[in-house]
mmCIF file of C-alpha atoms and ligand atoms in Angstrom:
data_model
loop_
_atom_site.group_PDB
_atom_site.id
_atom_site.type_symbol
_atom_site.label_atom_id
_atom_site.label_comp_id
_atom_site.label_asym_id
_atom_site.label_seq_id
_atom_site.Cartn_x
_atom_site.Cartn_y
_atom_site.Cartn_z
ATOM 1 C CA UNK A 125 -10.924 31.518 4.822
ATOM 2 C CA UNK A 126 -11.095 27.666 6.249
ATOM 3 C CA UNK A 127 -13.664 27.725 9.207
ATOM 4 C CA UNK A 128 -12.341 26.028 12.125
ATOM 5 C CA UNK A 129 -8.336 24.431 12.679
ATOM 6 C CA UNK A 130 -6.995 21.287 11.040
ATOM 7 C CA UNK A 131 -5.433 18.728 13.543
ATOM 8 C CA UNK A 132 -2.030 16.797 12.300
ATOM 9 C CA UNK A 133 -2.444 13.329 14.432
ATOM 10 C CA UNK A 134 0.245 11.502 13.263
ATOM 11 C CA UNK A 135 2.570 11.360 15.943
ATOM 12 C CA UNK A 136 5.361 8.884 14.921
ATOM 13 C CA UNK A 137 6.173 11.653 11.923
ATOM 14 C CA UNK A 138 8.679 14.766 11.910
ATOM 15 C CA UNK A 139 5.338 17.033 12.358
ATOM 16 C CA UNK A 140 7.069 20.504 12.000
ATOM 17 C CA UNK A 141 8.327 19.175 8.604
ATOM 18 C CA UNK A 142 4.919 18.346 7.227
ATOM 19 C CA UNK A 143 3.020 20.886 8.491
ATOM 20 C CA UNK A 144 5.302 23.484 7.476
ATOM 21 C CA UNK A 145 4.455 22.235 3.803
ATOM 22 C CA UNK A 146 0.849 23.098 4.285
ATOM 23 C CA UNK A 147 1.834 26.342 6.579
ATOM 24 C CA UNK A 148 3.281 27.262 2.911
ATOM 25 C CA UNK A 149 -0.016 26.230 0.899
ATOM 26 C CA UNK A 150 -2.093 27.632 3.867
ATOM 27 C CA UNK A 151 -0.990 30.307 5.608
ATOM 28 C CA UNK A 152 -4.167 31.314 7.090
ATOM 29 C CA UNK A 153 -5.012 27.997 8.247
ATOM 30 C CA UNK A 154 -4.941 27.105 11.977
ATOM 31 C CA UNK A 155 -2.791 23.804 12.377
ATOM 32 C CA UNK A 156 -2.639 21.808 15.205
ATOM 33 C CA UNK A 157 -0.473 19.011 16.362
ATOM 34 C CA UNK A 158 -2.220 18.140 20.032
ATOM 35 C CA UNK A 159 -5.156 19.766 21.813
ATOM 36 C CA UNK A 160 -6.838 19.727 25.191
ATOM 37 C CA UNK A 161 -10.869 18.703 25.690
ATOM 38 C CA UNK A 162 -11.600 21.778 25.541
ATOM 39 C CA UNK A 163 -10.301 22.701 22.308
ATOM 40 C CA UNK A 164 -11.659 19.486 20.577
ATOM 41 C CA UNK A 165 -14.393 21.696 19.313
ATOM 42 C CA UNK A 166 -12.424 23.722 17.020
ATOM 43 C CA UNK A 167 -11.310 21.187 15.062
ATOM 44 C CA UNK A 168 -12.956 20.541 11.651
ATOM 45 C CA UNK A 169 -9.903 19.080 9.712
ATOM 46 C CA UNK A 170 -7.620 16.223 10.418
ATOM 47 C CA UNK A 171 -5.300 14.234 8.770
ATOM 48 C CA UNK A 172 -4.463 11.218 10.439
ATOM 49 C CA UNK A 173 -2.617 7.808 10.284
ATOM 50 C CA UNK A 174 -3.346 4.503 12.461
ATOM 51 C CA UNK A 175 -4.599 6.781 15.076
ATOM 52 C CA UNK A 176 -5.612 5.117 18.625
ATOM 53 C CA UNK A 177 -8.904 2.907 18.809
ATOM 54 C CA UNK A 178 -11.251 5.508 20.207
ATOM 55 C CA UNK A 179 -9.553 8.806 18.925
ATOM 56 C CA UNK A 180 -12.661 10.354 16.742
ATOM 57 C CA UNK A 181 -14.596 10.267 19.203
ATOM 58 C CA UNK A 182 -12.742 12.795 20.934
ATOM 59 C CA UNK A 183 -13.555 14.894 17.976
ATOM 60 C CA UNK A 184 -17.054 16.278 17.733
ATOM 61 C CA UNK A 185 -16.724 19.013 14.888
ATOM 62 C CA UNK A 186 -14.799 17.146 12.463
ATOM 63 C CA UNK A 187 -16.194 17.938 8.488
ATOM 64 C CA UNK A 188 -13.532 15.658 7.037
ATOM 65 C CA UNK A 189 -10.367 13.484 7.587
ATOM 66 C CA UNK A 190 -7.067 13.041 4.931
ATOM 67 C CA UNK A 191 -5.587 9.620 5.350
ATOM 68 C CA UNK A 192 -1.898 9.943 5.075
ATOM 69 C CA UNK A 193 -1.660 6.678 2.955
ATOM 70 C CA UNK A 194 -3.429 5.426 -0.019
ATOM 71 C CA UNK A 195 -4.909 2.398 2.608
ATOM 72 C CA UNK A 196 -7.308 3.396 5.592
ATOM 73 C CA UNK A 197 -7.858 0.264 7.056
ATOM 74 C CA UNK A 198 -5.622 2.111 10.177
ATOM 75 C CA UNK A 199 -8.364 4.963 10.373
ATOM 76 C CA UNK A 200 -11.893 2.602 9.919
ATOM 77 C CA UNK A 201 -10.352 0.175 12.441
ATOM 78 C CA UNK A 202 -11.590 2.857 14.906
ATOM 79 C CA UNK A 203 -14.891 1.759 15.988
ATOM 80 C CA UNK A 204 -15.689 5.517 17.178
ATOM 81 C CA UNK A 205 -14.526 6.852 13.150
ATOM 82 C CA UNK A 206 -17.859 8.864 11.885
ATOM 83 C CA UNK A 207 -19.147 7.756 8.922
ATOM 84 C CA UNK A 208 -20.955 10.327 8.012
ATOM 85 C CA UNK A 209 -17.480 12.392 8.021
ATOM 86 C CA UNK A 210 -15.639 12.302 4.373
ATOM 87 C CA UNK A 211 -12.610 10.219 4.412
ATOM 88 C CA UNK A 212 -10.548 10.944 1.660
ATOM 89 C CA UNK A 213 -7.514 9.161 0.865
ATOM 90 C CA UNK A 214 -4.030 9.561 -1.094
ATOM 91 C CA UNK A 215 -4.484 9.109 -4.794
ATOM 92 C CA UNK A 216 -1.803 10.845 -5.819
ATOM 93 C CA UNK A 217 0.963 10.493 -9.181
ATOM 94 C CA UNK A 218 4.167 10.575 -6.739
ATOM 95 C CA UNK A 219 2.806 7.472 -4.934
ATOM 96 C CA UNK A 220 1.506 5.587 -7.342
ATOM 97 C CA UNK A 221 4.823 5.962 -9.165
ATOM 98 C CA UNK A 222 7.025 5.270 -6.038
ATOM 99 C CA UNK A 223 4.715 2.014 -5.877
ATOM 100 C CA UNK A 224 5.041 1.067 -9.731
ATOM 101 C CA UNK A 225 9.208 1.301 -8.865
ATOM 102 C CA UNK A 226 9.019 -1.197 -6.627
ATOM 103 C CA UNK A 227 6.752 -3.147 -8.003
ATOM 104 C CA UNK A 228 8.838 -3.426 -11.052
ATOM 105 C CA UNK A 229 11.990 -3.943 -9.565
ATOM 106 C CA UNK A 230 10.846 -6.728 -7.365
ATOM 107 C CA UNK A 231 9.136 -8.624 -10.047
ATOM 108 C CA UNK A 232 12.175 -8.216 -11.982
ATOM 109 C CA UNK A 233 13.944 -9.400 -9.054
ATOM 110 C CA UNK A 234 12.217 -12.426 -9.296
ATOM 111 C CA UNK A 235 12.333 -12.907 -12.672
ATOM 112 C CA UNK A 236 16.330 -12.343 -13.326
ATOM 113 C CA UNK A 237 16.567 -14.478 -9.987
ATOM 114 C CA UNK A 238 18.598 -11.892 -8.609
ATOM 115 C CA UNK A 239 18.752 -14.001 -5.580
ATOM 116 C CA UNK A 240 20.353 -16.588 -6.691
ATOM 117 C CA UNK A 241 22.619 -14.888 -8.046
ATOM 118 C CA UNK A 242 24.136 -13.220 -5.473
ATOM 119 C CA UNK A 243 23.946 -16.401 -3.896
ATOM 120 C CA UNK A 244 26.110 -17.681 -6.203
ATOM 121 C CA UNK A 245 28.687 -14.037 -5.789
ATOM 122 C CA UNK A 246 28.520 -15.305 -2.482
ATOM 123 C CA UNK A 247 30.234 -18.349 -2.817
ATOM 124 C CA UNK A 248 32.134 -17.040 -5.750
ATOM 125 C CA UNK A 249 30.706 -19.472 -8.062
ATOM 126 C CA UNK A 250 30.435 -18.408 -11.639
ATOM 127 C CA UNK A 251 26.988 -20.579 -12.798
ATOM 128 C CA UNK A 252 24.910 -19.144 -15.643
ATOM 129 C CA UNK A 253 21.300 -18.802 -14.710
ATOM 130 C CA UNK A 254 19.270 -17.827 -17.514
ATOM 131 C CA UNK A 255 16.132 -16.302 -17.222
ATOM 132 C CA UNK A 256 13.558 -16.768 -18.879
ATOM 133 C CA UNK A 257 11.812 -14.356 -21.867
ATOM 134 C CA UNK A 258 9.499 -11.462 -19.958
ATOM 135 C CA UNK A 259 6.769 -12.087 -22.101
ATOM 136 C CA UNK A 260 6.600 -16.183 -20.980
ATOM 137 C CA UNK A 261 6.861 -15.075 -17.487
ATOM 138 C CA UNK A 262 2.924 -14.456 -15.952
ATOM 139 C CA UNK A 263 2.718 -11.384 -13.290
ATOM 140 C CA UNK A 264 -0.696 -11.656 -11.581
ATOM 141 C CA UNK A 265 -2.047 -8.015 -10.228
ATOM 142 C CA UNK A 266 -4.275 -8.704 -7.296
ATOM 143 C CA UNK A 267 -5.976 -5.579 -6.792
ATOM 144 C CA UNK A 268 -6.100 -3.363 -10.047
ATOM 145 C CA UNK A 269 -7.376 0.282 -8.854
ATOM 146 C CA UNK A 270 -4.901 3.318 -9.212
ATOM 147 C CA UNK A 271 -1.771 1.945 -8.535
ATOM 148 C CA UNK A 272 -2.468 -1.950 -9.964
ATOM 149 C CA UNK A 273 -3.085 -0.106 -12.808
ATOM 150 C CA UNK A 274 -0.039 2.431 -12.961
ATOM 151 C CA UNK A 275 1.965 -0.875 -12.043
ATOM 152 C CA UNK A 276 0.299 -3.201 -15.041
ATOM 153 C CA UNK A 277 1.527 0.044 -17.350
ATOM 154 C CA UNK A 278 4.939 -0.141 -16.525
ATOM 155 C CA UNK A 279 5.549 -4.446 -16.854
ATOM 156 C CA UNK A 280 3.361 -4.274 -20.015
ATOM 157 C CA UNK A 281 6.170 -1.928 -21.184
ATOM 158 C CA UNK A 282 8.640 -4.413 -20.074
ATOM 159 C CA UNK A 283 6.660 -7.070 -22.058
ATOM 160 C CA UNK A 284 5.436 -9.612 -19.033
ATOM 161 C CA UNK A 285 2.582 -11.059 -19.806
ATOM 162 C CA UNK A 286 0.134 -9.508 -17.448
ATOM 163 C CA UNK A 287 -3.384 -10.448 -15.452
ATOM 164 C CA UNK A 288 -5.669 -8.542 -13.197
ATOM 165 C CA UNK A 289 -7.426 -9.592 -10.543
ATOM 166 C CA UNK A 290 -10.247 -7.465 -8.851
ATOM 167 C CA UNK A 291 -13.875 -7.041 -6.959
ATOM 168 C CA UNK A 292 -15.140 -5.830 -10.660
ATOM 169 C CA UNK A 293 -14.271 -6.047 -14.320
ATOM 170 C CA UNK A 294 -10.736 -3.734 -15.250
ATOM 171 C CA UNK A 295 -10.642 -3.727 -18.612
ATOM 172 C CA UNK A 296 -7.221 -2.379 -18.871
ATOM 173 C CA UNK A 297 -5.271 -3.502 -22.542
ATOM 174 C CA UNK A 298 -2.748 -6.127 -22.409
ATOM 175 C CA UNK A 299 -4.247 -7.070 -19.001
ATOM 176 C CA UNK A 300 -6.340 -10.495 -18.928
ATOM 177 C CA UNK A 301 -8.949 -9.478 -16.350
ATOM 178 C CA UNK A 302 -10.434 -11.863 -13.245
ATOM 179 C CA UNK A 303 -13.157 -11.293 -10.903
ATOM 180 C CA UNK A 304 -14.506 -11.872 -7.888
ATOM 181 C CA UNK A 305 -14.637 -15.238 -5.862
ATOM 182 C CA UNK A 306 -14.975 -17.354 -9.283
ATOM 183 C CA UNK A 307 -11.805 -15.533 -11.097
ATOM 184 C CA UNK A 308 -9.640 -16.505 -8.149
ATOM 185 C CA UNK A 309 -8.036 -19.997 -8.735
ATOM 186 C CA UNK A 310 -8.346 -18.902 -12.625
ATOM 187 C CA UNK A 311 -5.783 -16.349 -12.085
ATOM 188 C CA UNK A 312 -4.109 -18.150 -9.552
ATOM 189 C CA UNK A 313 -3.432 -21.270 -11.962
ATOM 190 C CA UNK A 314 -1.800 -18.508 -14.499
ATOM 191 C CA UNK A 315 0.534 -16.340 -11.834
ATOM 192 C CA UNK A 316 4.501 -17.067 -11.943
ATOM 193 C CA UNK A 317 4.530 -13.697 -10.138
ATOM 194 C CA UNK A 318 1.810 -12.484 -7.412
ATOM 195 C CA UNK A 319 1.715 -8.795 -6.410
ATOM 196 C CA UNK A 320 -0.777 -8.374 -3.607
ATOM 197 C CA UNK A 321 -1.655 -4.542 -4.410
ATOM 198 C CA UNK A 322 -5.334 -4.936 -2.311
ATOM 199 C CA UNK A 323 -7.202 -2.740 -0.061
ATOM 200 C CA UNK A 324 -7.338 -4.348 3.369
ATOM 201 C CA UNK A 325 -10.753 -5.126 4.199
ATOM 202 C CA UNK A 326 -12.765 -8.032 5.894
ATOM 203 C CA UNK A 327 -13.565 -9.668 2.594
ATOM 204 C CA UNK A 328 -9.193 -9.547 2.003
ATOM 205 C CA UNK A 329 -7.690 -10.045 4.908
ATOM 206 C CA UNK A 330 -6.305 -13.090 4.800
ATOM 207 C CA UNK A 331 -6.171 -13.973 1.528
ATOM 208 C CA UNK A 332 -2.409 -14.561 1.113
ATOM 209 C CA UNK A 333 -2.806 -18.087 2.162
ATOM 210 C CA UNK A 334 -1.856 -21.406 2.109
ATOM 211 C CA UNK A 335 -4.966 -22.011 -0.498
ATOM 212 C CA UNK A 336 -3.971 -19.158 -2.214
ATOM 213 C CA UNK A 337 -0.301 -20.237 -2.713
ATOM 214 C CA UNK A 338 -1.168 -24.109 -3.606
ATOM 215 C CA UNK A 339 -3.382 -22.878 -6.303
ATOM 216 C CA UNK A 340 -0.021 -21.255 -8.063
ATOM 217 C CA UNK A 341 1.915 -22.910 -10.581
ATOM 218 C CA UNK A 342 5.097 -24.859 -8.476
ATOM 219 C CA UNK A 343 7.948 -22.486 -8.293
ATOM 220 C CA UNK A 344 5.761 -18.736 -8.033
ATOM 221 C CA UNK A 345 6.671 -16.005 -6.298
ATOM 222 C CA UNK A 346 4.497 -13.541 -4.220
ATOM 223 C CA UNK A 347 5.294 -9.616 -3.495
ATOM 224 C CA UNK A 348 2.858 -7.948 -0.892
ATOM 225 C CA UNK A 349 3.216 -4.160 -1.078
ATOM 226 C CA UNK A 350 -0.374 -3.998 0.618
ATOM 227 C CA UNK A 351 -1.167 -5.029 4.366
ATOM 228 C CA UNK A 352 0.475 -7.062 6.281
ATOM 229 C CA UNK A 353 -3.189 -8.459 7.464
ATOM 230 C CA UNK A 354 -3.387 -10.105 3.752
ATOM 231 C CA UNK A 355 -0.589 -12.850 4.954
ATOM 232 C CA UNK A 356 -1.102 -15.421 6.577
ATOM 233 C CA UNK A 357 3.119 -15.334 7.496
ATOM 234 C CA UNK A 358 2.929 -18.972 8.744
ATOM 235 C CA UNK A 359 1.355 -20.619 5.732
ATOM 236 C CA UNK A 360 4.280 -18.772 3.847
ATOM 237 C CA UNK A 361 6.738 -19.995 5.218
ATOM 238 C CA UNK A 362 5.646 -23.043 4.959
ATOM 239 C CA UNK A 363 4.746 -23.059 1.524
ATOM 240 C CA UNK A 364 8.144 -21.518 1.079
ATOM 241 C CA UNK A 365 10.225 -24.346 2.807
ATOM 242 C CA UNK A 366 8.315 -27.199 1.359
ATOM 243 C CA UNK A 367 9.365 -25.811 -1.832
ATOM 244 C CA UNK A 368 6.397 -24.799 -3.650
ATOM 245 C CA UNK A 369 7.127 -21.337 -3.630
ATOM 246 C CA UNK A 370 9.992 -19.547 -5.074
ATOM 247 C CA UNK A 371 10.871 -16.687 -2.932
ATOM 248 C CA UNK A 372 8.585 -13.729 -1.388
ATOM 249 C CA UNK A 373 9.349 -9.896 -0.966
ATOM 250 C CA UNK A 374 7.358 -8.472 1.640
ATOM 251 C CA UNK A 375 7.140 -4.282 2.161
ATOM 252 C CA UNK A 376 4.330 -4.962 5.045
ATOM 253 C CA UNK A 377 3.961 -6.861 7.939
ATOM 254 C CA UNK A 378 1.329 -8.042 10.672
ATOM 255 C CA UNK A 379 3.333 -6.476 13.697
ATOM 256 C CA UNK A 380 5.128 -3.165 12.422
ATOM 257 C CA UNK A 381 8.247 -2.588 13.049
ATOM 258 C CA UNK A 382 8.594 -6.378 12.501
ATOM 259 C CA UNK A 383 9.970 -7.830 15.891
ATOM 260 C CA UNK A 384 13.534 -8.819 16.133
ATOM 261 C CA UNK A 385 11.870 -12.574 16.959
ATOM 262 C CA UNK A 386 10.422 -13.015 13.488
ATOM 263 C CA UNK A 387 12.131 -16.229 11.308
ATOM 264 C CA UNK A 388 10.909 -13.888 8.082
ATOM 265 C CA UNK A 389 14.395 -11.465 8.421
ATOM 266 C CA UNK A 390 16.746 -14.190 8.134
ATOM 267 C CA UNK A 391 14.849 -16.429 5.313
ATOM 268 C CA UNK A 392 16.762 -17.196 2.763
ATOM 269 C CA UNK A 393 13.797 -17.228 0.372
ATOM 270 C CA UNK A 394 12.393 -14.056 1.630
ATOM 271 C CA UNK A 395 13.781 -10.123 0.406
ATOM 272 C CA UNK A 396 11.743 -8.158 3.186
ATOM 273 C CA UNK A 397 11.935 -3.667 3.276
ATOM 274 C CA UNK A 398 10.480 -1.650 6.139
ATOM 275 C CA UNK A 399 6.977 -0.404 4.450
ATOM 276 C CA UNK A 400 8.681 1.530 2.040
ATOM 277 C CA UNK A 401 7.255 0.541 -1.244
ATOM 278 C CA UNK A 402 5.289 3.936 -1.913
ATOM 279 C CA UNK A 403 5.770 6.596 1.022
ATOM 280 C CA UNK A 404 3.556 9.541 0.546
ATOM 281 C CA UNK A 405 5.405 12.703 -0.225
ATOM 282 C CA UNK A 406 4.880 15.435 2.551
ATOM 283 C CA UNK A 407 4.768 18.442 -0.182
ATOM 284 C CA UNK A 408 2.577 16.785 -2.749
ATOM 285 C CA UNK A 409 0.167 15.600 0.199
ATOM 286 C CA UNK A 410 -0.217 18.538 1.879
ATOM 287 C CA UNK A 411 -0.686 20.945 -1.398
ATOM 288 C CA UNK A 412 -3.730 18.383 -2.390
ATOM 289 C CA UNK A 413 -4.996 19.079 1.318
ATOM 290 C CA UNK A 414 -4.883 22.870 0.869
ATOM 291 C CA UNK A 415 -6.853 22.320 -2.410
ATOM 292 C CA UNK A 416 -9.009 19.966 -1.095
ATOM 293 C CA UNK A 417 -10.195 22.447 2.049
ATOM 294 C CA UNK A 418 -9.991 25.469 -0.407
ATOM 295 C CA UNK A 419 -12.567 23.642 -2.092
ATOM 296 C CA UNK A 420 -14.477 22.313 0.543
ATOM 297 C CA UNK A 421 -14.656 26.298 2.090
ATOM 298 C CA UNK A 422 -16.775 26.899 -2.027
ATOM 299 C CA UNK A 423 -19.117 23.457 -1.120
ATOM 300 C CA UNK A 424 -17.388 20.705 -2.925
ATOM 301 C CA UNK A 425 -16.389 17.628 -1.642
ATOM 302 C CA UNK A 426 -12.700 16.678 -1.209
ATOM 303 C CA UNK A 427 -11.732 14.350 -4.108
ATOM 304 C CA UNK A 428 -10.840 10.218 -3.481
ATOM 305 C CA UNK A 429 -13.615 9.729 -0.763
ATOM 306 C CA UNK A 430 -13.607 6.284 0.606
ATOM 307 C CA UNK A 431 -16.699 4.483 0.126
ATOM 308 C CA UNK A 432 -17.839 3.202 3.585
ATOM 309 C CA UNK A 433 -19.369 0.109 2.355
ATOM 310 C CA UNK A 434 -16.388 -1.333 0.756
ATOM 311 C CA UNK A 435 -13.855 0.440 2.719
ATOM 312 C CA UNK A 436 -11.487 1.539 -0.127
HETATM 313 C C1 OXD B 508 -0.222 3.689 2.215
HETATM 314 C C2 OXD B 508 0.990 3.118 2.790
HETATM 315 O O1 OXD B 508 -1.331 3.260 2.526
HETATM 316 O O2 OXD B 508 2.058 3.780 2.738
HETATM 317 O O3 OXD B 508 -0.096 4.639 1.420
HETATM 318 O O4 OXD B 508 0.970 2.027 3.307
#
């Protein structure tokens, strides 16, 4: 029997349809969707997403929080988050296969220049545009953990030829692997197609930048399904209209919802989607949470605790 009520923060969600997921894994657990000062004390679980600067410290009791996304740079960005309180985050198969989808498809997108081709419908212009052979085309993973990895998988199926780049060694097959600082302009100098699949930390943020995109090959591409704090949006665009890059599909963005204002929605180089690459499924979430605080209640840890000192 879970000691103590579990608090559902996210308050730009339908609440009542993802609690009543873990109501149906948990029936005897307590769930909460606000609470007063006084009640603070009661509550030992919470799952939470981008919650206000300041908002653990309103919690005294907690024993553990469940980020709602597979990224928790939105919950350490709270100065007052306690870090001796487990933070475990969504590693899950129904994400990281939601995120190999769109990986796939926008790499192929890319590749099969999709764009210019309905370009060309547009004008009603029959031109042939051939693409080239998968396995002469170069996808560069930046970032290989669960869901670089589950992405690598699928395009080695499809044949690209494939590289990795990460903090340490991935030895994954069919994946050429780079590391650290020294790997970068390596792996760079060998990416038709970037996919920025990295945490969002200080040593990251950023890194989507006009260094970054003169150190690939003339014509590359870039995909961020990551943070929207990796891009640097100005030295994109301008690495986009000068011509050295291709074309860019971006899932994230620095200000979300992106404002109305932004020259990125009406690029004609750029295929942009609301942050919907991988969205965490409310049932499969939830009955992981019920498992996890089942477990917790015998005296194990939750599983996929973030590691405070590299923030992933
Ligand atoms: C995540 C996200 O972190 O959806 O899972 O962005």
């Amino acid at each position: 029997m879970p000691q103590g009520a579990l608090l559902f923060q996210p308050s730009h969600f339908p609440r009542e349809a993802w609690t009543d997921h873990l109501r149906r894994f948990m029936p005897e657990l307590d769930i909460r969707t606000s609470f007063t000062e006084a009640e603070s004390k009661d509550i030992v679980y919470c799952i939470a997403w981008r919650p206000e600067p300041g908002f653990f410290a309103r919690l005294p009791s907690l024993k553990v929080v469940f980020s709602m996304g597979a990224g928790v740079d939105g919950i350490v960005a709270d100065p007052t988050y306690p870090r001796h309180v487990p933070l475990s985050r969504v590693v899950d198969d129904t994400l990281s296969q939601a995120m190999t989808e769109y990986v796939v498809f926008n790499v192929l997108y890319w590749h099969r220049r999709v764009r210019d081709l309905e370009a060309l419908q547009n004008l009603k212009k029959w031109r042939v545009i051939a693409a080239p052979r998968a396995e002469y085309v170069r996808v560069g993973l930046m970032g290989m953990g669960v869901l670089g990895q589950a992405a690598a998988r699928a395009l080695k199926a499809l044949n690209y030829r494939l590289a990795g780049w990460s903090h340490s060694p991935k030895m994954l097959d069919g994946v050429e692997s780079f590391v650290g600082a020294d790997g970068l302009k390596p792996f760079l100098a060998k990416t038709d197609i970037l996919v920025c699949l990295l945490p969002l930390t200080p040593a990251t943020r950023g890194i989507l930048n006009a260094q970054t995109f003169a150190a690939l090959p003339q014509g590359a591409a870039v995909i961020n399904c990551a943070r929207g704090g990796h891009l640097i949006e100005k030295d994109l665009l301008a690495a986009l209209d000068g011509g050295h890059l291709r074309g860019a599909t971006l899932d994230v963005f620095q200000t979300e919802p992106l404002p109305e204002s932004s020259p990125l929605w009406t690029h004609p180089k750029v295929f942009l989607t609301p942050h919907i690459a991988a969205i965490t499924d409310p049932e499969s979430f939830m009955r992981n949470v019920a498992n996890a605080i089942r477990r917790m209640d015998q005296g194990s840890p939750p599983d996929n605790l973030v590691d405070f000192a590299r923030l992933y």
